[in-house]
Coordinates of C-alpha atoms and ligand atoms in Angstrom, one line a residue:
M7 CA 7.3 58.6 -21.1
D8 CA 9.7 55.7 -20.4
L9 CA 8.1 53.4 -17.9
S10 CA 9.9 51.3 -15.3
W11 CA 8.6 47.7 -15.2
S12 CA 9.8 45.5 -12.4
A13 CA 10.7 42.2 -14.1
A14 CA 10.4 38.9 -12.4
L15 CA 13.3 36.4 -12.6
S16 CA 12.5 33.1 -14.2
A17 CA 12.9 30.1 -11.9
Q18 CA 16.0 29.2 -13.9
E19 CA 17.6 32.6 -13.5
G20 CA 16.7 32.9 -9.8
R21 CA 18.2 29.4 -9.1
K22 CA 21.3 30.3 -11.0
L23 CA 21.9 33.7 -9.3
A24 CA 21.2 32.4 -5.8
G25 CA 23.4 29.3 -6.4
E26 CA 26.3 31.4 -7.8
L27 CA 26.2 33.8 -4.8
F28 CA 26.2 30.8 -2.5
E29 CA 29.2 29.2 -4.2
E30 CA 31.2 32.5 -4.4
T31 CA 30.6 33.2 -0.7
F32 CA 30.9 29.8 0.9
G33 CA 33.1 28.0 -1.5
Y34 CA 31.0 24.9 -2.0
Q35 CA 27.7 24.0 -3.7
P36 CA 24.3 24.4 -1.9
L37 CA 22.1 21.5 -1.3
D38 CA 19.5 23.1 -3.5
V39 CA 17.5 26.3 -4.1
W40 CA 14.0 27.0 -2.8
S41 CA 11.9 30.1 -3.5
A42 CA 8.7 31.8 -2.4
P43 CA 6.6 34.6 -4.0
G44 CA 5.5 38.0 -2.9
R45 CA 1.8 38.8 -3.2
V46 CA -0.9 41.4 -3.9
N47 CA -4.1 41.4 -2.0
V48 CA -7.1 41.9 -4.4
I49 CA -9.3 42.9 -1.5
G50 CA -9.7 42.4 2.3
E51 CA -7.3 44.9 3.7
H52 CA -6.5 45.3 7.4
V53 CA -9.0 42.6 8.2
D54 CA -6.7 39.6 8.7
Y55 CA -6.0 40.5 12.4
N56 CA -9.7 41.1 12.9
G57 CA -10.7 37.6 11.8
G58 CA -12.0 38.7 8.3
P59 CA -11.6 37.3 4.8
C60 CA -8.8 38.3 2.4
L61 CA -8.2 37.5 -1.3
P62 CA -4.5 37.5 -2.3
I63 CA -2.7 36.2 -5.3
A64 CA 0.9 35.1 -5.5
L65 CA 3.1 37.2 -7.7
P66 CA 5.6 35.9 -10.3
H67 CA 8.3 37.8 -8.3
R68 CA 10.1 35.5 -5.9
A69 CA 12.8 35.3 -3.2
F70 CA 15.3 32.5 -4.0
I71 CA 17.4 30.9 -1.3
A72 CA 20.3 28.6 -2.0
Y73 CA 20.7 26.6 1.2
A74 CA 22.9 23.9 2.8
P75 CA 22.7 22.6 6.4
R76 CA 25.8 22.7 8.6
E77 CA 26.8 20.3 11.4
D78 CA 26.9 23.1 14.0
R79 CA 24.4 25.8 15.1
L80 CA 25.9 28.6 13.1
L81 CA 23.8 30.5 10.5
R82 CA 25.8 32.3 7.8
L83 CA 23.6 34.5 5.6
V84 CA 24.4 36.5 2.5
S85 CA 22.5 38.6 0.0
P86 CA 23.8 40.7 -3.0
Q87 CA 23.6 43.7 -0.7
T88 CA 25.7 42.2 2.1
R89 CA 28.2 40.3 -0.1
E90 CA 31.1 42.0 1.6
A91 CA 29.9 41.3 5.2
V92 CA 28.3 37.9 5.6
D93 CA 25.9 37.9 8.6
E94 CA 26.9 35.2 11.2
L95 CA 24.5 34.2 14.0
D96 CA 24.4 31.5 16.6
L97 CA 20.9 29.8 16.4
D98 CA 21.1 29.2 20.2
K99 CA 21.3 32.9 20.8
V100 CA 18.5 34.2 18.5
A101 CA 16.0 36.0 20.7
P102 CA 12.8 38.0 20.3
R103 CA 12.9 41.7 19.6
G104 CA 13.7 43.8 22.6
C105 CA 15.6 40.9 24.3
E106 CA 19.3 40.2 24.5
G107 CA 20.2 38.4 21.3
E108 CA 17.6 40.3 19.2
V109 CA 18.4 40.2 15.5
I110 CA 18.2 43.4 13.4
G111 CA 17.4 43.7 9.7
W112 CA 16.8 41.1 7.1
A113 CA 18.6 38.3 9.0
S114 CA 15.7 38.4 11.5
Y115 CA 13.3 37.0 8.9
L116 CA 15.6 34.1 8.1
S117 CA 16.9 33.2 11.5
G118 CA 13.4 33.8 12.9
V119 CA 11.9 31.0 10.9
A120 CA 14.4 28.5 12.3
W121 CA 13.8 29.8 15.8
A122 CA 10.0 29.5 15.3
L123 CA 10.1 26.0 13.9
E124 CA 12.1 24.9 17.0
K125 CA 9.7 26.7 19.3
A126 CA 6.9 24.8 17.5
G127 CA 8.6 21.5 18.3
Y128 CA 10.3 20.8 15.0
G129 CA 13.8 21.1 16.2
P130 CA 16.6 20.8 16.7
I131 CA 17.4 22.3 13.4
R132 CA 21.0 22.3 12.2
G133 CA 22.7 25.6 11.4
F134 CA 22.9 26.5 7.8
D135 CA 24.6 28.6 5.1
A136 CA 22.1 30.5 3.0
A137 CA 22.4 32.9 0.0
L138 CA 19.4 35.1 -0.8
Y139 CA 18.5 36.5 -4.2
S140 CA 15.1 38.2 -4.4
C141 CA 13.3 40.1 -7.1
V142 CA 10.3 41.0 -5.0
P143 CA 10.6 44.8 -4.8
R144 CA 11.7 45.7 -1.3
G145 CA 9.4 47.9 0.7
G146 CA 6.9 47.9 -2.1
G147 CA 4.1 46.5 0.1
L148 CA 4.3 43.3 -1.9
S149 CA 5.4 41.1 1.0
S150 CA 9.1 41.0 0.2
S151 CA 9.8 40.0 3.9
A152 CA 7.1 37.2 3.9
A153 CA 8.7 35.8 0.7
L154 CA 12.1 35.5 2.5
E155 CA 10.4 33.8 5.5
C156 CA 8.5 31.4 3.4
A157 CA 11.4 30.5 1.1
M158 CA 13.3 29.8 4.3
A159 CA 10.5 27.7 5.7
V160 CA 10.3 25.4 2.7
A161 CA 14.1 25.1 2.6
I162 CA 14.4 24.1 6.2
D163 CA 11.3 21.8 5.9
E164 CA 12.9 19.8 3.1
A165 CA 16.5 19.9 4.3
E166 CA 15.5 18.8 7.8
D167 CA 13.0 16.3 6.5
L168 CA 10.1 17.8 8.5
G169 CA 7.6 16.7 5.8
L170 CA 5.3 19.7 6.2
A171 CA 5.1 21.5 2.8
G172 CA 4.8 18.6 0.4
P173 CA 5.9 18.9 -3.2
L174 CA 4.5 21.7 -5.4
S175 CA 2.5 19.0 -7.4
A176 CA 0.7 18.0 -4.2
P177 CA 1.1 20.7 -1.5
S178 CA 0.0 19.7 2.0
D179 CA -2.6 22.1 3.3
K180 CA -2.2 21.2 6.9
G181 CA 1.6 21.2 6.8
R182 CA 1.8 24.5 5.0
A183 CA -0.6 26.0 7.6
I184 CA 2.0 25.1 10.3
L185 CA 4.8 26.7 8.2
V186 CA 2.6 29.8 7.9
E187 CA 2.4 30.1 11.7
C188 CA 6.1 29.7 12.1
A189 CA 6.8 32.4 9.4
R190 CA 4.3 34.7 11.0
R191 CA 5.9 34.2 14.4
A192 CA 9.3 35.0 12.9
E193 CA 7.9 38.3 11.7
N194 CA 5.9 39.1 14.9
E195 CA 8.4 38.1 17.5
I196 CA 11.9 38.2 15.9
A197 CA 11.5 40.9 13.4
G198 CA 9.1 42.8 15.6
A199 CA 6.3 43.6 13.1
N200 CA 3.0 42.6 14.6
T201 CA 1.3 41.7 11.3
G202 CA -1.6 39.3 10.7
G203 CA -1.1 36.1 8.7
L204 CA -2.2 37.3 5.2
D205 CA 1.2 37.6 3.6
Q206 CA 2.7 34.3 4.8
T207 CA -0.5 32.4 3.9
A208 CA -0.5 33.9 0.4
S209 CA 3.2 33.0 -0.1
L210 CA 2.8 29.4 1.1
R211 CA -0.8 28.5 0.1
C212 CA -1.7 30.3 -3.1
E213 CA -2.1 28.4 -6.4
E214 CA -1.1 29.3 -9.9
G215 CA -4.0 30.7 -11.9
H216 CA -6.1 31.2 -8.7
A217 CA -6.9 33.7 -6.1
L218 CA -6.9 32.5 -2.5
A219 CA -10.0 33.1 -0.4
L220 CA -8.6 33.1 3.1
D221 CA -10.8 33.0 6.1
C222 CA -8.8 34.4 9.0
R223 CA -11.2 33.1 11.7
D224 CA -9.6 29.7 11.3
M225 CA -7.1 30.3 8.4
S226 CA -8.9 28.0 6.1
V227 CA -8.5 28.6 2.4
E228 CA -10.3 28.1 -0.9
H229 CA -8.7 28.4 -4.4
I230 CA -10.8 30.3 -6.8
P231 CA -10.0 30.5 -10.6
F232 CA -8.7 33.9 -11.4
D233 CA -7.6 34.0 -15.0
L234 CA -8.0 37.7 -15.9
E235 CA -6.0 37.3 -19.1
S236 CA -8.6 35.0 -20.7
Q237 CA -11.2 37.6 -19.9
G238 CA -9.3 40.4 -21.6
L239 CA -8.4 41.9 -18.2
A240 CA -5.2 42.6 -16.3
L241 CA -4.3 43.6 -12.7
L242 CA -1.8 46.4 -12.9
V243 CA 0.4 46.9 -9.9
I244 CA 1.7 50.4 -9.2
D245 CA 4.7 50.4 -6.9
T246 CA 4.7 54.0 -5.7
R247 CA 8.3 53.4 -4.3
A248 CA 7.2 55.5 -1.3
A249 CA 9.0 54.0 1.7
H250 CA 6.8 52.1 4.1
S251 CA 7.5 50.1 7.2
L252 CA 5.2 47.8 9.2
A253 CA 7.5 47.8 12.2
D254 CA 6.8 51.5 12.8
G255 CA 4.0 52.6 15.1
Q256 CA 1.1 53.2 12.7
Y257 CA 0.3 49.6 11.9
G258 CA 0.4 48.6 15.6
Q259 CA -1.8 51.6 16.4
R260 CA -4.5 50.5 13.9
R261 CA -4.4 47.0 15.5
A262 CA -4.7 48.5 19.0
D263 CA -7.7 50.6 17.8
C264 CA -9.5 47.5 16.5
E265 CA -8.8 45.6 19.7
E266 CA -10.2 48.5 21.7
A267 CA -13.3 48.8 19.5
A268 CA -13.9 45.0 19.8
R269 CA -13.5 45.2 23.6
L270 CA -16.0 48.1 23.9
L271 CA -18.5 46.2 21.7
G272 CA -18.1 43.1 23.7
V273 CA -16.8 40.9 20.9
E274 CA -13.6 38.9 20.6
Q275 CA -12.8 40.2 17.1
L276 CA -14.5 42.8 14.8
V277 CA -15.5 40.0 12.4
E278 CA -18.3 39.2 14.9
V279 CA -20.0 42.6 14.4
E280 CA -23.2 42.1 12.4
D281 CA -25.0 45.3 12.9
L282 CA -22.8 48.1 11.6
Q283 CA -25.3 50.8 12.4
G284 CA -25.8 49.6 16.0
A285 CA -22.0 49.3 16.5
S286 CA -21.4 52.8 15.1
E287 CA -23.9 54.2 17.6
A288 CA -22.4 52.2 20.5
L289 CA -18.9 53.6 19.9
E290 CA -18.6 57.2 21.2
D291 CA -15.0 57.7 20.1
E292 CA -15.0 59.0 16.5
R293 CA -11.6 57.4 15.6
L294 CA -12.6 54.0 16.9
R295 CA -15.9 54.3 15.1
K296 CA -14.1 55.0 11.8
R297 CA -11.7 52.1 12.2
M298 CA -14.5 49.7 13.0
R299 CA -16.5 51.0 10.1
H300 CA -13.7 50.2 7.7
V301 CA -13.2 46.7 9.0
V302 CA -16.8 45.7 9.0
S303 CA -17.6 47.2 5.6
E304 CA -14.4 45.8 4.1
I305 CA -15.3 42.3 5.3
A306 CA -18.7 42.7 3.6
R307 CA -17.0 43.9 0.3
T308 CA -14.6 41.0 0.4
R309 CA -17.3 38.5 0.9
A310 CA -19.2 40.0 -2.0
L311 CA -16.2 39.9 -4.3
I312 CA -15.4 36.3 -3.4
D313 CA -19.1 35.3 -4.1
L314 CA -18.9 37.1 -7.4
L315 CA -15.8 35.2 -8.5
K316 CA -17.3 31.9 -7.4
E317 CA -20.3 32.5 -9.7
G318 CA -18.1 32.4 -12.8
P319 CA -15.7 34.3 -15.0
L320 CA -15.4 38.1 -14.7
E321 CA -17.5 39.3 -17.6
G322 CA -20.0 42.0 -18.4
S323 CA -21.5 44.0 -15.6
R324 CA -19.7 41.8 -13.0
V325 CA -16.4 43.5 -13.9
Q326 CA -18.0 46.9 -13.0
V327 CA -19.2 45.5 -9.7
V328 CA -15.7 44.2 -8.8
G329 CA -14.2 47.5 -9.8
A330 CA -16.7 49.4 -7.6
L331 CA -15.9 47.1 -4.6
M332 CA -12.2 47.9 -5.1
N333 CA -12.9 51.6 -5.3
D334 CA -15.0 51.6 -2.1
S335 CA -12.2 49.6 -0.4
H336 CA -9.7 52.3 -1.2
D337 CA -11.9 55.1 -0.2
S338 CA -12.6 53.4 3.1
L339 CA -8.9 52.8 3.8
R340 CA -8.1 56.4 2.9
D341 CA -10.9 58.1 4.9
D342 CA -11.9 55.7 7.7
Y343 CA -8.7 53.7 8.3
E344 CA -6.4 56.5 7.3
V345 CA -3.6 54.3 6.0
S346 CA -3.2 55.8 2.5
C347 CA -0.8 58.5 1.5
T348 CA -0.4 61.0 -1.3
E349 CA 1.4 58.6 -3.6
L350 CA -1.2 55.9 -3.3
D351 CA -4.1 58.4 -3.8
V352 CA -2.4 59.9 -6.8
A353 CA -1.9 56.4 -8.3
V354 CA -5.5 55.3 -7.6
D355 CA -7.0 58.6 -9.0
A356 CA -4.9 58.5 -12.1
A357 CA -5.7 54.9 -12.8
R358 CA -9.4 55.5 -12.3
G359 CA -9.2 58.6 -14.5
A360 CA -7.5 56.5 -17.2
G361 CA -10.6 54.2 -17.3
A362 CA -9.7 51.4 -14.8
Y363 CA -12.7 49.5 -13.6
G364 CA -11.4 49.9 -10.0
A365 CA -8.2 50.8 -8.2
R366 CA -7.1 50.6 -4.6
M367 CA -4.1 50.5 -2.4
T368 CA -2.9 47.0 -1.5
G369 CA -1.1 45.8 1.6
G370 CA -0.5 47.7 4.8
G371 CA -0.4 51.2 3.2
F372 CA 1.5 54.4 4.2
G373 CA 3.4 53.8 0.9
G374 CA 3.9 50.6 -1.0
S375 CA 1.7 49.6 -3.9
A376 CA -1.7 50.2 -5.5
I377 CA -3.5 47.9 -7.9
A378 CA -5.9 48.7 -10.8
L379 CA -8.2 46.4 -12.7
V380 CA -8.0 47.3 -16.3
D381 CA -8.7 46.0 -19.8
R382 CA -5.6 44.2 -21.1
E383 CA -5.1 46.5 -24.0
R384 CA -5.2 49.5 -21.7
V385 CA -2.3 48.4 -19.4
E386 CA 0.3 50.6 -21.0
E387 CA -2.0 53.6 -21.3
T388 CA -3.0 53.4 -17.7
A389 CA 0.6 53.1 -16.5
Q390 CA 1.5 56.1 -18.7
A391 CA -1.3 58.1 -17.1
V392 CA -0.1 57.2 -13.6
A393 CA 3.5 58.0 -14.4
R394 CA 2.4 61.4 -15.8
A395 CA 0.4 62.1 -12.7
F396 CA 3.4 61.3 -10.5
A397 CA 5.5 63.7 -12.5
D398 CA 2.8 66.4 -12.3
H399 CA 2.7 66.0 -8.5
E400 CA 6.5 66.0 -8.4
L401 CA 6.6 62.5 -6.9
G402 CA 9.3 60.0 -7.5
E403 CA 9.0 57.6 -10.5
P404 CA 6.7 54.6 -9.9
A405 CA 7.4 51.1 -11.1
F406 CA 4.9 48.7 -12.6
I407 CA 4.1 45.0 -12.6
V408 CA 1.3 43.0 -14.3
A409 CA 0.2 40.6 -11.6
V410 CA -0.4 37.0 -12.8
P411 CA -1.5 34.5 -10.1
S412 CA 1.6 32.4 -9.6
A413 CA 3.0 29.3 -7.8
P414 CA 3.4 29.2 -4.0
A415 CA 6.6 28.6 -2.0
G416 CA 8.6 25.5 -3.0
K417 CA 11.3 24.2 -5.2
L418 CA 10.6 25.4 -8.7
Ligands
GLA11 C1 0.4 43.9 5.9 C2 0.4 42.8 6.9 C3 -0.8 41.9 6.7 C4 -2.1 42.7 6.6 C5 -1.9 43.8 5.6 C6 -3.1 44.7 5.5 O1 0.7 43.4 4.6 O2 1.6 42.1 6.9 O3 -0.8 41.0 7.8 O4 -2.5 43.1 7.8 O5 -0.8 44.6 5.9 O6 -4.2 44.0 5.0

């Protein structure tokens, strides 16, 4: 079968395409081009807003933004999809979702970052012209929106001389944590998706060749070498191309369930639950019990996987253990958290059937992508097996990526 691979733009191509779109649209040259990656989360799903640990890597797929500040407060935004109708907004009028001045669609991510930086005391920010060119698959559960926010954040940071991000050769951890918060506020308040900080942290704070161990209790990070290639392994991403949205009710409902479970158990966040058995007995409501069980067990799996990676390269039986943790993660997301869907389950089952060490959905769920840990030489074969399973189930054609831990947001 012919497979569909989602190619990443090189830094050079991305800069060129965003720059050309800028010039064609606005008739002058941008100040520069900044970019930020999408991500996959290796493990630690739906735990960020419960204070748990996550383990994302940055993808080679990035959103590029050609940018120039203006002397007024106007924002003019263009992307290849909106070439004919440039979005124009007044930065003074940008307002949270549900209020007069709310911004709908992709412009909310971009204008939201400027709004959030001003709210955090980094204003006033000049208006700007910006052209976006992204190769992060949209709606693929690979943080395409966080990539926009984070590219915007580093562009404004440098153009307005805020001094937060630092250069890619010496990124500032503290400054980037502030940018993460602003990008997250843009998504929560202006775009109206009440997500945790995983995606923005991955995009701004990951490192090439490393996975990011993120502790969501205090958003502290640790970079752990994650060079699968040298161990003869690969992380295959299966983009099911099944539509998903985080601004719809399901994500918010899961969050509300977790908050309710925490309240009933008398803890601030579910990360504080130490006795899973006791907590299960204390929760009478079956749905809340299942949600809590996923979160608490996923936190334990994530800690175990992080410890394993810290011990050294992924070799021998350790690969099997990592695979088993990934499998258990998926099963828990499917059965207890109930955020999987047919496409994700078919992808995961087919990958496992083709000999993957482990496979799981990644990101928010209800569509989006799955990942599979496979031997390098079995990448093509696994992808073929998944594509065949999709055809057998009469599902749309999936797309594939081999995830290589890549550079964070900045000027490539
Ligand atoms: C989405 C959200 C993240 C996180 C994941 C699930 O990607 O944006 O904050 O909650 O879902 O782990």
